[in-house]
Amino acid sequence: MRELSIFIDESGDIGDCSTFYLVALVFHDQSEDLRGGVEKYVRSLSDSGLDAVPFHFAPVMRGHDQYEAMTLDTRKSYFSHFRIFAERAPYHYHVLCYEKSQFPSVYKLAERIEKNLEEFINSRLEFFQSFDHVKIYYDNGQQIVKHAIHQAIRNCLSKHAAIYRNARPNDYHLFQIADYVCGIELAALRYERRSDNPTDHRFFGDKRSFTRNYLRRIREKNL
């Protein structure tokens, strides 16, 4: 019996605090071993004298939350270790990107998310139907994403194919990977629009360096 796990995260908000809204979906065939990679990642942190704290993309770059008292070099080390793990782990991903100014209301944005999710699932229908069970993991952070996910799954797959589980990102490394790919794709938008900032440069360098060393490597896992 084949099982597919889908971990979902978003970047941005439905208010006026962000320019873009991104939804990241990370797909993991549960027959592929993830535990070995997690153990290597945790061991690499320990060997570097770092605690195995859950990875959070924006806070580690900005020095917020659990990274607040850490030096820039320490935060870069955390980022580097997770980046290696994320590039080697067995999964694929897909990210939906939206510029919020193009939508007159949050309801129009929700409609577009649902439509694009359905289009994506239908374009990969053979892949999804090759699994006996599809399990959705989401922390219910944004109601519009929750609704779009449920509707797209119901419309494109069997109602009985998906098991919806509320989950905390701290409990799953694949949630943290969803956060990572969302962060990388958002950074790609900033570089593309020439709105990259000093924090981007401290972690990634210029656009050429970011594309070669970060974006291309993670997009090898794009579904």
XYZ file of N, CA, C and O in Angstrom, residues 3 10 18 22 33 37-38 40 42 48 51 54 57 75 95 115 118 122 140 143 152 156 175 188 194:
100
model
N 1.610 5.272 0.258
C 1.071 6.447 0.933
C 1.896 7.679 0.572
O 3.130 7.630 0.553
N 2.698 28.327 4.100
C 2.513 29.526 3.298
C 3.445 30.623 3.784
O 3.937 30.593 4.912
N 2.446 42.218 3.427
C 3.359 41.568 2.493
C 2.901 41.794 1.065
O 1.711 41.961 0.796
N 2.558 33.106 -0.941
C 3.044 31.842 -1.492
C 2.463 30.668 -0.720
O 2.294 30.737 0.511
N 13.005 6.471 2.505
C 13.517 6.705 3.854
C 13.897 8.169 4.078
O 14.673 8.740 3.322
N 18.298 10.603 6.782
C 18.714 11.976 6.518
C 18.514 12.876 7.720
O 19.345 13.745 7.997
N 17.414 12.664 8.438
C 17.152 13.453 9.647
C 18.232 13.191 10.690
O 18.747 14.124 11.324
N 21.311 12.212 10.196
C 22.561 12.842 9.774
C 22.519 14.344 10.026
O 23.512 14.949 10.449
N 20.679 15.993 12.313
C 20.759 16.259 13.752
C 22.182 16.031 14.255
O 22.706 16.797 15.074
N 28.689 20.301 15.347
C 29.066 21.717 15.237
C 28.761 22.492 16.512
O 28.906 23.725 16.547
N 22.425 23.258 19.013
C 21.250 22.541 19.503
C 20.321 22.234 18.334
O 20.223 23.004 17.374
N 14.065 23.492 16.017
C 13.323 23.471 14.743
C 13.753 24.625 13.843
O 13.942 25.755 14.313
N 12.793 29.606 8.569
C 13.532 30.347 7.553
C 13.688 31.830 7.891
O 14.806 32.338 7.999
N 23.832 31.794 13.118
C 22.608 31.650 12.314
C 22.924 31.143 10.918
O 22.190 30.313 10.359
N 5.279 25.164 -5.599
C 4.943 26.412 -4.922
C 4.043 27.258 -5.817
O 4.340 27.456 -6.998
N -8.306 27.167 -7.778
C -8.235 26.857 -9.204
C -6.855 26.331 -9.585
O -6.723 25.327 -10.303
N -6.228 22.820 -8.259
C -6.920 21.829 -9.081
C -6.175 21.595 -10.393
O -6.023 20.450 -10.839
N -4.571 18.002 -11.420
C -4.996 17.359 -12.671
C -3.827 17.156 -13.626
O -3.802 16.180 -14.387
N -3.229 24.727 9.584
C -4.423 25.578 9.525
C -4.108 27.045 9.789
O -4.891 27.769 10.385
N -7.053 30.446 6.794
C -8.317 29.808 6.458
C -8.512 29.660 4.948
O -9.067 28.666 4.484
N -9.924 21.554 -3.541
C -9.150 20.997 -4.650
C -9.017 19.484 -4.527
O -9.161 18.752 -5.519
N -10.713 16.849 -7.240
C -9.795 16.148 -8.146
C -9.504 14.706 -7.743
O -9.166 13.883 -8.602
N 7.713 19.659 7.371
C 7.100 20.983 7.525
C 8.177 22.061 7.434
O 7.998 23.107 6.812
N 13.642 34.317 -4.395
C 13.780 34.365 -5.852
C 12.930 35.486 -6.441
O 13.359 36.183 -7.377
N 14.181 42.853 -8.191
C 15.216 43.770 -7.716
C 14.835 44.439 -6.396
O 15.152 45.614 -6.150
